[in-house]
Tab-separated table of C-alpha atoms in Angstrom:
chain	number	residue	atom	x	y	z
A	4	MET	CA	-69.518	-12.983	43.086
A	5	SER	CA	-71.466	-9.573	42.293
A	6	THR	CA	-70.659	-8.599	38.519
A	7	ALA	CA	-68.873	-5.121	37.536
A	8	PRO	CA	-70.778	-1.707	37.417
A	9	THR	CA	-72.038	-1.087	33.755
A	10	GLN	CA	-70.603	2.927	34.787
A	11	PRO	CA	-67.973	4.499	35.900
A	12	ALA	CA	-67.917	5.570	40.036
A	13	PHE	CA	-67.059	9.246	40.726
A	14	VAL	CA	-65.330	9.799	43.895
A	15	LEU	CA	-64.716	13.151	45.292
A	16	VAL	CA	-61.887	13.358	47.135
A	17	ARG	CA	-61.911	15.326	50.483
A	18	PRO	CA	-64.532	17.870	48.577
A	19	GLN	CA	-65.307	20.895	50.777
A	20	MET	CA	-68.737	22.363	51.063
A	21	GLY	CA	-71.947	20.247	50.998
A	22	GLU	CA	-73.196	22.570	48.658
A	23	ASN	CA	-70.598	21.272	45.638
A	24	ILE	CA	-71.536	17.312	46.851
A	25	GLY	CA	-74.814	18.035	46.168
A	26	GLY	CA	-74.208	19.785	43.154
A	27	ALA	CA	-71.938	17.160	41.846
A	28	ALA	CA	-75.078	14.513	42.625
A	29	ARG	CA	-77.260	17.075	40.438
A	30	ALA	CA	-74.729	16.805	37.362
A	31	MET	CA	-74.197	12.839	37.505
A	32	TRP	CA	-77.673	12.110	38.186
A	33	ASN	CA	-78.332	14.143	34.844
A	34	PHE	CA	-76.485	11.916	32.861
A	35	GLY	CA	-77.795	8.943	34.331
A	36	LEU	CA	-74.848	8.087	36.367
A	37	ASP	CA	-75.245	7.253	40.360
A	38	ARG	CA	-72.177	5.545	41.586
A	39	MET	CA	-70.863	8.043	43.888
A	40	ARG	CA	-67.889	7.776	46.424
A	41	VAL	CA	-66.861	10.549	48.697
A	42	VAL	CA	-63.217	10.569	50.559
A	43	ALA	CA	-62.979	12.416	53.635
A	44	PRO	CA	-65.196	15.227	53.396
A	45	ARG	CA	-64.404	18.277	55.611
A	46	ASP	CA	-67.409	19.196	57.119
A	47	GLY	CA	-68.685	15.581	57.757
A	48	TRP	CA	-71.054	13.078	56.516
A	49	PRO	CA	-73.957	12.963	55.740
A	50	SER	CA	-74.192	16.521	54.619
A	51	GLU	CA	-77.637	18.399	55.556
A	52	LYS	CA	-76.190	20.944	52.642
A	53	ALA	CA	-75.524	18.446	50.414
A	54	VAL	CA	-78.826	16.871	50.871
A	55	ALA	CA	-80.509	20.311	50.475
A	56	MET	CA	-79.011	20.990	47.164
A	57	ALA	CA	-78.932	17.593	45.571
A	58	SER	CA	-82.900	17.392	45.732
A	59	GLY	CA	-84.008	15.197	42.856
A	60	ALA	CA	-80.564	13.397	42.941
A	61	GLY	CA	-80.431	12.491	47.095
A	62	ARG	CA	-80.234	9.047	46.600
A	63	LEU	CA	-76.763	9.234	45.077
A	64	LEU	CA	-75.779	10.633	48.386
A	65	ASP	CA	-78.345	8.181	50.232
A	66	GLU	CA	-75.892	5.135	48.322
A	67	ALA	CA	-72.897	7.013	48.311
A	68	GLY	CA	-69.756	4.790	50.034
A	69	LEU	CA	-67.764	6.933	52.520
A	70	TYR	CA	-64.134	6.043	52.493
A	71	ASP	CA	-61.508	7.278	54.888
A	72	SER	CA	-58.914	7.552	52.103
A	73	THR	CA	-58.352	8.196	48.549
A	74	ALA	CA	-56.419	4.638	48.815
A	75	GLU	CA	-59.329	2.875	50.300
A	76	ALA	CA	-62.443	4.420	47.834
A	77	LEU	CA	-60.148	2.737	45.335
A	78	ARG	CA	-59.232	-0.078	46.484
A	79	ASP	CA	-61.708	-2.284	44.281
A	80	VAL	CA	-61.323	-0.407	41.201
A	81	ASP	CA	-59.285	-1.817	38.353
A	82	TYR	CA	-58.419	1.606	36.332
A	83	VAL	CA	-58.753	5.235	37.827
A	84	PHE	CA	-58.366	8.413	36.012
A	85	ALA	CA	-57.746	11.630	38.158
A	86	THR	CA	-58.885	14.664	36.560
A	87	THR	CA	-56.608	17.549	37.340
A	88	ALA	CA	-54.288	20.160	35.150
A	89	ARG	CA	-51.523	18.710	33.917
A	90	SER	CA	-48.599	17.822	36.721
A	91	ARG	CA	-45.855	17.869	35.589
A	92	ASP	CA	-43.961	16.260	38.916
A	93	LEU	CA	-45.492	12.835	37.748
A	94	THR	CA	-45.015	11.154	34.517
A	95	LYS	CA	-48.538	9.943	33.728
A	96	PRO	CA	-50.641	10.289	30.326
A	97	VAL	CA	-52.746	13.230	30.217
A	98	VAL	CA	-55.861	12.329	27.899
A	99	THR	CA	-59.319	14.520	27.160
A	100	PRO	CA	-62.794	13.733	28.684
A	101	GLU	CA	-63.698	12.590	25.651
A	102	HIS	CA	-60.830	10.274	25.494
A	103	ALA	CA	-61.437	9.090	28.867
A	104	MET	CA	-64.864	8.208	28.617
A	105	THR	CA	-63.715	5.891	25.452
A	106	GLN	CA	-61.070	3.806	27.057
A	107	ALA	CA	-64.025	4.034	30.098
A	108	ARG	CA	-66.280	2.379	27.842
A	109	ALA	CA	-63.890	-0.076	26.754
A	110	LEU	CA	-62.590	-0.938	29.937
A	111	ILE	CA	-66.146	-1.506	31.761
A	112	ALA	CA	-66.735	-3.654	28.342
A	113	SER	CA	-64.423	-6.153	28.964
A	114	GLY	CA	-65.694	-6.169	32.895
A	115	GLN	CA	-62.916	-3.840	34.906
A	116	ARG	CA	-63.964	-1.307	37.433
A	117	VAL	CA	-63.361	2.370	36.434
A	118	ALA	CA	-63.102	5.149	39.086
A	119	VAL	CA	-62.927	8.616	37.989
A	120	MET	CA	-61.565	11.027	40.902
A	121	PHE	CA	-62.437	14.489	41.426
A	122	GLY	CA	-60.112	17.038	43.805
A	123	PRO	CA	-61.489	18.906	46.381
A	124	GLU	CA	-62.389	22.702	45.460
A	125	ARG	CA	-59.745	24.845	45.085
A	126	ALA	CA	-56.963	23.117	45.762
A	127	GLY	CA	-57.881	20.041	43.754
A	128	LEU	CA	-56.064	17.042	44.043
A	129	GLU	CA	-52.489	16.069	45.345
A	130	ASN	CA	-49.750	14.445	44.258
A	131	ASP	CA	-50.393	11.506	46.367
A	132	ASP	CA	-53.821	10.975	45.070
A	133	ILE	CA	-52.939	11.409	41.778
A	134	ALA	CA	-49.930	9.048	42.160
A	135	LEU	CA	-53.008	6.072	42.527
A	136	ALA	CA	-54.865	6.876	39.031
A	137	ASN	CA	-53.723	5.340	35.757
A	138	ALA	CA	-54.301	8.709	33.695
A	139	ILE	CA	-54.785	12.484	34.418
A	140	VAL	CA	-58.122	13.648	32.367
A	141	SER	CA	-57.544	17.442	31.688
A	142	VAL	CA	-60.404	19.419	30.237
A	143	PRO	CA	-59.151	21.241	27.666
A	144	VAL	CA	-60.188	24.819	28.870
A	145	ASN	CA	-59.362	27.837	27.945
A	146	PRO	CA	-55.447	28.706	29.241
A	147	ALA	CA	-56.294	31.962	29.895
A	148	PHE	CA	-59.644	31.558	32.067
A	149	PRO	CA	-59.745	27.636	33.629
A	150	SER	CA	-62.049	28.277	36.036
A	151	LEU	CA	-64.292	25.438	36.180
A	152	ASN	CA	-65.553	23.879	39.337
A	153	LEU	CA	-66.332	20.736	40.903
A	154	ALA	CA	-69.557	20.133	39.598
A	155	GLN	CA	-68.862	21.733	36.117
A	156	CYS	CA	-66.171	19.562	35.964
A	157	VAL	CA	-68.258	16.468	37.141
A	158	LEU	CA	-71.055	17.806	34.739
A	159	LEU	CA	-68.597	17.557	31.807
A	160	THR	CA	-67.441	14.056	32.420
A	161	ALA	CA	-70.778	12.740	32.742
A	162	TYR	CA	-71.771	14.271	29.734
A	163	GLU	CA	-68.914	12.761	27.890
A	164	TRP	CA	-70.123	9.470	29.431
A	165	GLU	CA	-73.104	9.850	28.234
A	166	ARG	CA	-73.247	11.235	25.001
A	167	GLN	CA	-71.075	8.033	24.391
A	168	VAL	CA	-73.603	5.333	25.507
A	169	THR	CA	-76.537	7.752	24.596
A	170	GLU	CA	-78.998	6.077	21.592
A	171	THR	CA	-80.320	9.868	20.902
A	172	PRO	CA	-80.059	10.018	17.501
A	173	PRO	CA	-77.928	13.400	16.306
A	174	GLU	CA	-80.803	14.869	14.427
A	175	VAL	CA	-84.612	13.950	14.816
A	176	LEU	CA	-87.150	16.397	12.816
A	177	GLU	CA	-90.493	17.125	15.390
A	178	PHE	CA	-93.646	17.057	13.020
A	179	ALA	CA	-95.944	18.981	14.902
A	180	GLY	CA	-98.903	16.599	13.684
A	181	THR	CA	-97.689	16.906	9.958
A	182	ARG	CA	-95.036	15.006	7.532
A	183	PHE	CA	-92.887	16.308	4.682
A	184	ALA	CA	-95.102	17.248	1.546
A	185	ASN	CA	-94.248	14.169	-1.244
A	186	GLY	CA	-93.053	14.999	-4.338
A	187	GLN	CA	-97.118	15.359	-6.470
A	188	GLU	CA	-97.906	17.857	-3.346
A	189	VAL	CA	-94.572	19.930	-3.912
A	190	GLU	CA	-95.094	19.900	-7.784
A	191	LYS	CA	-99.188	21.476	-7.294
A	192	LEU	CA	-97.932	23.899	-5.375
A	193	GLY	CA	-95.308	25.284	-7.842
A	194	ASP	CA	-98.526	24.741	-10.696
A	195	HIS	CA	-100.366	26.686	-8.041
A	196	PHE	CA	-97.551	29.419	-7.471
A	197	GLU	CA	-96.648	29.330	-11.262
A	198	GLU	CA	-100.749	30.033	-12.189
A	199	ARG	CA	-100.915	33.027	-9.497
A	200	LEU	CA	-98.069	34.773	-10.702
A	201	GLU	CA	-98.343	34.492	-14.225
A	202	GLU	CA	-101.381	36.034	-13.775
A	203	ALA	CA	-99.629	38.512	-12.002
A	204	GLY	CA	-97.288	39.169	-14.522
A	205	PHE	CA	-94.299	38.438	-12.396
A	206	PHE	CA	-92.651	36.685	-14.884
A	207	PHE	CA	-90.879	39.693	-16.485
A	208	PRO	CA	-88.993	39.821	-19.131
A	209	PRO	CA	-90.316	37.152	-20.836
A	210	HIS	CA	-87.035	35.805	-22.045
A	211	LYS	CA	-86.186	35.728	-17.676
A	212	ALA	CA	-89.648	33.534	-17.617
A	213	ALA	CA	-88.338	30.397	-17.676
A	214	HIS	CA	-85.254	30.995	-15.371
A	215	MET	CA	-87.339	32.616	-12.862
A	216	LYS	CA	-89.589	29.037	-12.832
A	217	LEU	CA	-87.094	27.226	-12.672
A	218	ASN	CA	-85.042	29.049	-9.037
A	219	LEU	CA	-89.200	28.809	-8.143
A	220	ARG	CA	-89.630	25.077	-8.714
A	221	ASN	CA	-86.015	24.581	-7.175
A	222	MET	CA	-86.560	27.023	-4.447
A	223	LEU	CA	-89.907	24.685	-3.007
A	224	SER	CA	-88.166	21.584	-3.339
A	225	ARG	CA	-84.881	22.593	-1.481
A	226	LEU	CA	-87.456	24.078	1.364
A	227	PRO	CA	-87.781	21.124	3.868
A	228	LEU	CA	-92.207	22.310	3.217
A	229	THR	CA	-94.110	19.953	5.046
A	230	LEU	CA	-97.655	19.075	4.119
A	231	VAL	CA	-99.114	21.985	6.451
A	232	ASP	CA	-96.839	24.541	4.697
A	233	VAL	CA	-98.172	23.418	1.301
A	234	GLN	CA	-101.540	23.231	2.562
A	235	THR	CA	-100.940	27.403	4.055
A	236	PHE	CA	-99.207	28.619	1.113
A	237	HIS	CA	-102.746	27.429	-1.199
A	238	GLY	CA	-104.409	28.730	1.427
A	239	MET	CA	-102.423	32.049	1.004
A	240	LEU	CA	-102.620	32.069	-2.681
A	241	ARG	CA	-105.918	31.682	-2.713
A	242	GLN	CA	-106.796	34.502	-0.251
A	243	LEU	CA	-104.647	36.724	-2.248
A	244	ALA	CA	-106.808	35.819	-5.636
A	245	ARG	CA	-109.866	36.330	-3.857
A	246	TRP	CA	-108.424	39.920	-2.162
A	247	LYS	CA	-107.663	40.943	-5.906
A	248	ASP	CA	-110.855	40.174	-7.006
A	249	LYS	CA	-112.733	41.910	-4.869
A	250	SER	CA	-110.565	45.336	-4.921
A	251	GLY	CA	-110.862	44.528	-8.916
A	252	GLY	CA	-114.609	44.282	-8.586
A	253	SER	CA	-115.283	47.541	-5.798
A	254	SER	CA	-112.949	49.890	-7.816
B	23	MET	CA	-68.077	45.225	5.221
B	24	SER	CA	-67.327	43.125	8.365
B	25	THR	CA	-66.289	39.391	8.074
B	26	ALA	CA	-68.506	36.771	9.437
B	27	PRO	CA	-67.254	36.208	13.234
B	28	THR	CA	-65.145	32.800	13.416
B	29	GLN	CA	-67.627	31.914	16.461
B	30	PRO	CA	-71.631	31.912	16.948
B	31	ALA	CA	-72.939	34.099	19.173
B	32	PHE	CA	-74.780	33.316	22.265
B	33	VAL	CA	-77.775	34.986	22.844
B	34	LEU	CA	-79.493	34.780	26.667
B	35	VAL	CA	-83.446	35.300	26.162
B	36	ARG	CA	-84.570	37.219	28.854
B	37	PRO	CA	-82.400	35.814	31.830
B	38	GLN	CA	-83.706	36.532	35.266
B	39	MET	CA	-80.754	36.897	37.829
B	40	GLY	CA	-77.711	38.716	37.095
B	41	GLU	CA	-76.103	35.919	39.026
B	42	ASN	CA	-76.957	33.168	36.324
B	43	ILE	CA	-75.878	36.025	33.227
B	44	GLY	CA	-72.238	36.254	35.083
B	45	GLY	CA	-71.972	32.325	35.393
B	46	ALA	CA	-73.014	32.167	31.516
B	47	ALA	CA	-70.337	34.429	30.535
B	48	ARG	CA	-67.933	32.501	32.604
B	49	ALA	CA	-68.806	29.363	31.079
B	50	MET	CA	-68.680	30.429	27.866
B	51	TRP	CA	-64.708	32.310	28.033
B	52	ASN	CA	-63.901	28.835	29.912
B	53	PHE	CA	-64.027	27.771	26.459
B	54	GLY	CA	-62.929	30.250	24.404
B	55	LEU	CA	-66.242	32.175	23.575
B	56	ASP	CA	-66.753	35.956	24.067
B	57	ARG	CA	-69.184	36.966	21.630
B	58	MET	CA	-72.859	37.071	24.342
B	59	ARG	CA	-76.010	39.123	23.384
B	60	VAL	CA	-78.563	39.401	26.281
B	61	VAL	CA	-82.379	40.130	25.057
B	62	ALA	CA	-84.197	41.830	27.784
B	63	PRO	CA	-82.421	40.952	31.129
B	64	ARG	CA	-85.249	41.227	34.038
B	65	ASP	CA	-83.064	43.432	36.423
B	66	GLY	CA	-82.200	45.875	34.265
B	67	TRP	CA	-78.788	46.360	32.010
B	68	PRO	CA	-75.583	46.921	33.265
B	69	SER	CA	-76.243	44.265	35.938
B	70	GLU	CA	-73.931	44.639	39.238
B	71	LYS	CA	-74.621	40.955	39.998
B	72	ALA	CA	-73.389	39.741	36.912
B	73	VAL	CA	-70.544	41.344	36.554
B	74	ALA	CA	-69.726	40.389	40.137
B	75	MET	CA	-70.457	36.456	39.406
B	76	ALA	CA	-67.964	36.947	36.162
B	77	SER	CA	-64.863	37.948	38.004
B	78	GLY	CA	-62.236	36.929	34.943
B	79	ALA	CA	-64.632	36.935	32.132
B	80	GLY	CA	-66.222	40.194	33.051
B	81	ARG	CA	-64.901	41.065	29.369
B	82	LEU	CA	-67.915	39.847	27.692
B	83	LEU	CA	-70.519	41.687	30.175
B	84	ASP	CA	-68.903	45.336	28.432
B	85	GLU	CA	-68.688	44.056	25.086
B	86	ALA	CA	-72.349	41.966	25.740
B	87	GLY	CA	-75.082	43.472	22.965
B	88	LEU	CA	-78.165	44.222	24.584
B	89	TYR	CA	-81.598	44.112	23.062
B	90	ASP	CA	-84.942	44.750	23.291
B	91	SER	CA	-86.159	41.921	21.383
B	92	THR	CA	-85.015	38.296	20.314
B	93	ALA	CA	-86.044	39.608	17.359
B	94	GLU	CA	-84.463	42.337	17.141
B	95	ALA	CA	-80.951	40.372	18.666
B	96	LEU	CA	-81.509	37.611	15.847
B	97	ARG	CA	-81.020	40.383	13.329
B	98	ASP	CA	-78.076	39.682	11.009
B	99	VAL	CA	-78.049	35.767	12.176
B	100	ASP	CA	-78.162	33.310	9.626
B	101	TYR	CA	-78.785	30.424	11.700
B	102	VAL	CA	-79.700	30.125	15.058
B	103	PHE	CA	-80.476	27.297	17.157
B	104	ALA	CA	-82.888	27.675	20.301
B	105	THR	CA	-81.445	25.291	23.516
B	106	THR	CA	-84.862	23.755	24.833
B	107	ALA	CA	-86.461	20.919	25.265
B	108	ARG	CA	-88.626	19.775	22.299
B	109	SER	CA	-90.997	21.586	21.560
B	110	ARG	CA	-94.011	19.162	20.178
B	111	ASP	CA	-96.304	22.486	19.281
B	112	LEU	CA	-93.767	23.176	16.606
B	113	THR	CA	-91.994	21.305	13.175
B	114	LYS	CA	-88.897	21.595	13.999
B	115	PRO	CA	-85.113	19.557	13.567
B	116	VAL	CA	-83.843	18.433	17.129
B	117	VAL	CA	-80.745	18.220	17.423
B	118	THR	CA	-78.097	17.391	20.023
B	119	PRO	CA	-75.599	19.547	20.982
B	120	GLU	CA	-72.347	17.592	19.388
B	121	HIS	CA	-74.906	17.849	15.969
B	122	ALA	CA	-75.687	21.099	16.089
B	123	MET	CA	-72.018	22.342	17.250
B	124	THR	CA	-70.630	20.298	13.790
B	125	GLN	CA	-73.426	22.238	11.648
B	126	ALA	CA	-72.480	25.367	13.301
B	127	ARG	CA	-68.796	25.072	12.313
B	128	ALA	CA	-69.824	24.304	8.800
B	129	LEU	CA	-72.083	27.171	8.518
B	130	ILE	CA	-69.372	29.335	10.439
B	131	ALA	CA	-66.770	28.427	7.734
B	132	SER	CA	-69.020	29.271	4.562
B	133	GLY	CA	-69.090	32.568	6.339
B	134	GLN	CA	-72.544	32.208	7.992
B	135	ARG	CA	-73.606	33.867	11.021
B	136	VAL	CA	-74.668	31.470	13.529
B	137	ALA	CA	-76.524	32.479	17.105
B	138	VAL	CA	-77.401	30.147	19.996
B	139	MET	CA	-80.405	30.759	21.902
B	140	PHE	CA	-80.564	30.108	26.087
B	141	GLY	CA	-84.285	30.887	27.201
B	142	PRO	CA	-84.915	32.463	30.790
B	143	GLU	CA	-84.010	29.896	34.035
B	144	ARG	CA	-87.209	28.271	34.751
B	145	ALA	CA	-89.096	28.833	31.695
B	146	GLY	CA	-87.223	28.348	28.991
B	147	LEU	CA	-87.723	29.847	25.694
B	148	GLU	CA	-91.456	30.411	24.660
B	149	ASN	CA	-92.360	29.344	21.159
B	150	ASP	CA	-92.538	33.149	19.823
B	151	ASP	CA	-88.384	32.876	20.305
B	152	ILE	CA	-88.592	28.941	18.662
B	153	ALA	CA	-90.271	30.443	16.160
B	154	LEU	CA	-87.145	31.801	14.981
B	155	ALA	CA	-84.704	29.137	15.509
B	156	ASN	CA	-84.145	27.186	12.577
B	157	ALA	CA	-83.114	24.351	14.704
B	158	ILE	CA	-83.791	23.257	18.283
B	159	VAL	CA	-80.903	21.916	20.516
B	160	SER	CA	-81.919	19.143	23.185
B	161	VAL	CA	-79.324	17.900	25.827
B	162	PRO	CA	-79.911	14.527	26.475
B	163	VAL	CA	-80.696	14.148	29.813
B	164	ASN	CA	-81.659	11.358	32.350
B	165	PRO	CA	-85.568	12.156	31.501
B	166	ALA	CA	-85.977	11.092	35.002
B	167	PHE	CA	-83.886	14.062	35.902
B	168	PRO	CA	-83.479	16.841	33.223
B	169	SER	CA	-81.863	19.615	35.867
B	170	LEU	CA	-79.565	21.720	33.709
B	171	ASN	CA	-79.632	25.070	34.978
B	172	LEU	CA	-78.831	28.351	32.370
B	173	ALA	CA	-74.670	27.817	32.958
B	174	GLN	CA	-74.734	24.319	32.936
B	175	CYS	CA	-76.531	24.616	29.461
B	176	VAL	CA	-73.789	27.365	28.306
B	177	LEU	CA	-71.335	25.331	29.661
B	178	LEU	CA	-72.031	21.688	27.812
B	179	THR	CA	-72.693	24.276	24.660
B	180	ALA	CA	-69.345	25.994	24.746
B	181	TYR	CA	-67.321	22.883	25.700
B	182	GLU	CA	-69.340	20.846	22.747
B	183	TRP	CA	-68.049	23.624	20.741
B	184	GLU	CA	-64.518	23.639	21.905
B	185	ARG	CA	-64.510	20.076	22.371
B	186	GLN	CA	-64.800	20.050	18.311
B	187	VAL	CA	-62.612	22.255	17.175
B	188	THR	CA	-59.710	22.186	19.481
B	189	GLU	CA	-56.129	21.203	18.821
B	190	THR	CA	-55.686	19.011	22.115
B	191	PRO	CA	-54.536	15.566	21.259
B	192	PRO	CA	-56.726	12.889	22.415
B	193	GLU	CA	-53.957	11.426	25.141
B	194	VAL	CA	-50.584	12.904	25.962
B	195	LEU	CA	-47.970	11.507	28.329
B	196	GLU	CA	-46.752	13.992	30.614
B	197	PHE	CA	-42.933	12.855	31.362
B	198	ALA	CA	-41.761	14.279	34.387
B	199	GLY	CA	-37.763	14.380	33.110
B	200	THR	CA	-37.859	10.789	31.841
B	201	ARG	CA	-38.622	8.991	28.216
B	202	PHE	CA	-39.874	5.631	27.671
B	203	ALA	CA	-37.389	3.057	27.870
B	204	ASN	CA	-36.172	1.582	25.002
B	205	GLY	CA	-35.824	-1.969	23.997
B	206	GLN	CA	-32.557	-2.618	25.423
B	207	GLU	CA	-32.808	-0.845	28.214
B	208	VAL	CA	-35.946	-3.028	28.764
B	209	GLU	CA	-34.054	-6.336	28.078
B	210	LYS	CA	-31.147	-5.312	30.154
B	211	LEU	CA	-33.630	-5.076	33.306
B	212	GLY	CA	-34.579	-8.325	32.537
B	213	ASP	CA	-31.703	-9.858	32.374
B	214	HIS	CA	-30.752	-8.121	35.327
B	215	PHE	CA	-34.508	-9.634	37.380
B	216	GLU	CA	-33.490	-13.031	35.889
B	217	GLU	CA	-30.000	-13.194	37.782
B	218	ARG	CA	-31.203	-12.326	41.141
B	219	LEU	CA	-34.492	-14.284	40.796
B	220	GLU	CA	-32.389	-17.133	39.473
B	221	GLU	CA	-29.776	-16.572	42.467
B	222	ALA	CA	-33.059	-16.418	44.893
B	223	GLY	CA	-34.297	-19.775	43.806
B	224	PHE	CA	-37.517	-17.990	42.076
B	225	PHE	CA	-38.051	-19.815	39.066
B	226	PHE	CA	-39.274	-23.293	40.575
B	227	PRO	CA	-40.221	-25.965	39.251
B	228	PRO	CA	-37.668	-26.090	36.989
B	229	HIS	CA	-39.933	-27.113	33.922
B	230	LYS	CA	-41.916	-24.316	34.569
B	231	ALA	CA	-38.931	-22.121	34.792
B	232	ALA	CA	-39.182	-21.233	30.683
B	233	HIS	CA	-42.522	-19.963	31.075
B	234	MET	CA	-41.948	-18.187	34.412
B	235	LYS	CA	-39.144	-15.847	32.320
B	236	LEU	CA	-41.221	-15.776	29.018
B	237	ASN	CA	-44.143	-14.237	31.740
B	238	LEU	CA	-41.422	-12.021	32.939
B	239	ARG	CA	-40.062	-10.767	29.939
B	240	ASN	CA	-43.253	-10.215	28.642
B	241	MET	CA	-44.759	-8.173	31.592
B	242	LEU	CA	-42.081	-6.071	31.250
B	243	SER	CA	-42.009	-5.250	27.891
B	244	ARG	CA	-46.010	-4.806	27.752
B	245	LEU	CA	-46.001	-2.403	30.840
B	246	PRO	CA	-45.274	1.228	29.518
B	247	LEU	CA	-41.918	1.756	31.740
B	248	THR	CA	-39.386	4.963	31.320
B	249	LEU	CA	-36.328	5.269	31.927
B	250	VAL	CA	-36.333	6.336	35.134
B	251	ASP	CA	-38.651	3.367	36.117
B	252	VAL	CA	-35.825	0.981	34.805
B	253	GLN	CA	-32.858	2.672	37.115
B	254	THR	CA	-35.435	2.499	39.812
B	255	PHE	CA	-36.249	-1.407	39.628
B	256	HIS	CA	-32.291	-1.817	38.854
B	257	GLY	CA	-31.585	-0.071	42.304
B	258	MET	CA	-34.083	-1.580	43.718
B	259	LEU	CA	-32.658	-5.131	42.843
B	260	ARG	CA	-28.762	-4.043	43.673
B	261	GLN	CA	-29.892	-3.033	47.159
B	262	LEU	CA	-32.189	-6.078	47.927
B	263	ALA	CA	-28.370	-8.043	46.924
B	264	ARG	CA	-26.647	-5.859	49.425
B	265	TRP	CA	-28.901	-6.434	52.152
B	266	LYS	CA	-29.116	-10.039	51.655
B	267	ASP	CA	-25.472	-10.274	51.698
B	268	LYS	CA	-25.117	-8.135	54.923
B	269	SER	CA	-27.921	-10.441	56.505
B	270	GLY	CA	-26.211	-13.279	55.460
B	271	GLY	CA	-22.546	-11.904	56.902
B	272	SER	CA	-23.998	-10.789	60.087
B	273	SER	CA	-25.943	-14.055	60.451
């Protein structure tokens, strides 16, 4: 017995243009999905145009299952999503891509085999296909402009899968050879600023000086200054002082 | 004073092919975004190819701001995201599209003007552009195959925006002229099944009958049966009985 796959299969139903099959393969592989099934592609199989378009994702086409009918492609699948606009003819749950991939993840975790069907360009899935699905996935596009093409629909679904299983942290700070300045470093920078600005007569009028200094300290602490930033400021302040001394000397 | 916009501006920096500008417009408008800015498009502006590709989203191009430099395009913007792979040369927060759009929503809610920059095809944003951004947005693509094009990057970012502000419920049950069967209707269907199956000798051996009936009732309650489903089952059971009586009569 083979173990159930750890990702959903994407089933392209009667795709028309090879380019779009290749584009779908790229979109899948962009997000680490590589289980493709193809049902009755209009222009035959294998497809040179699909291979040309897939470029680095060509392996998905080599390994793709080819089927004569949708039912055949879904025979070993436990839970099927059909991507389409809502069908008012069939009683069926309609879920967002986000919710669908949450469900897919839970189903796969419990050992179920999951597939997502994508219809042909323009026409989309037929009711006979949709009747084989457990649920409909509908991308919440602008109702005034619902123009997603096949590869885009595959891309968004694959993105949703990856987004939910990814271990990418929501935010990483990229330090180009530095680190955040620590409290002491920020404090000393504040001292340096105050010293120079005091000399320059910046804290005026005197009754406002305390508040101005507080604001300066608050700003320096609020900014996420790195050690390199702090060193840069020190350098600028020193140079401004030198420049002032020089011009003072020459005048 | 004009009020701050309720959505981020998407800034295309030095885009090369008109088709890609048109594709970006479509991708934005698919998710209800219509504030585009274009910086120094390689092939001039307006672009016939962009207009041809944008089709229904052509309004975005008509209304797009045209700028000579990135700095000029960002002059009135309070917070800027740059979509790019991580830059190891610049100290900058790197966020997922999801986190970026969460931040964008919060910033816009507090009256800030937000922009998202997209670099030219192939080369991407230069460090001089990225230095103008507050944060980097990096799509967590498969490191073995990071092949997103401009319109796809715009699509995913626009999708993330819409996903987070959408009021689309995660799941809707589309009822084609029916509703869920209520408890009484499911109970009566169970009675009907039991009656026919009793006659047909299905509950055998007798010491297993109670458990078989329990399983049947459990199944009928677990399935989300609609009233139409229940009526269909009643009809099938009646017809099977008629068929049996007929064949019994003719034999």
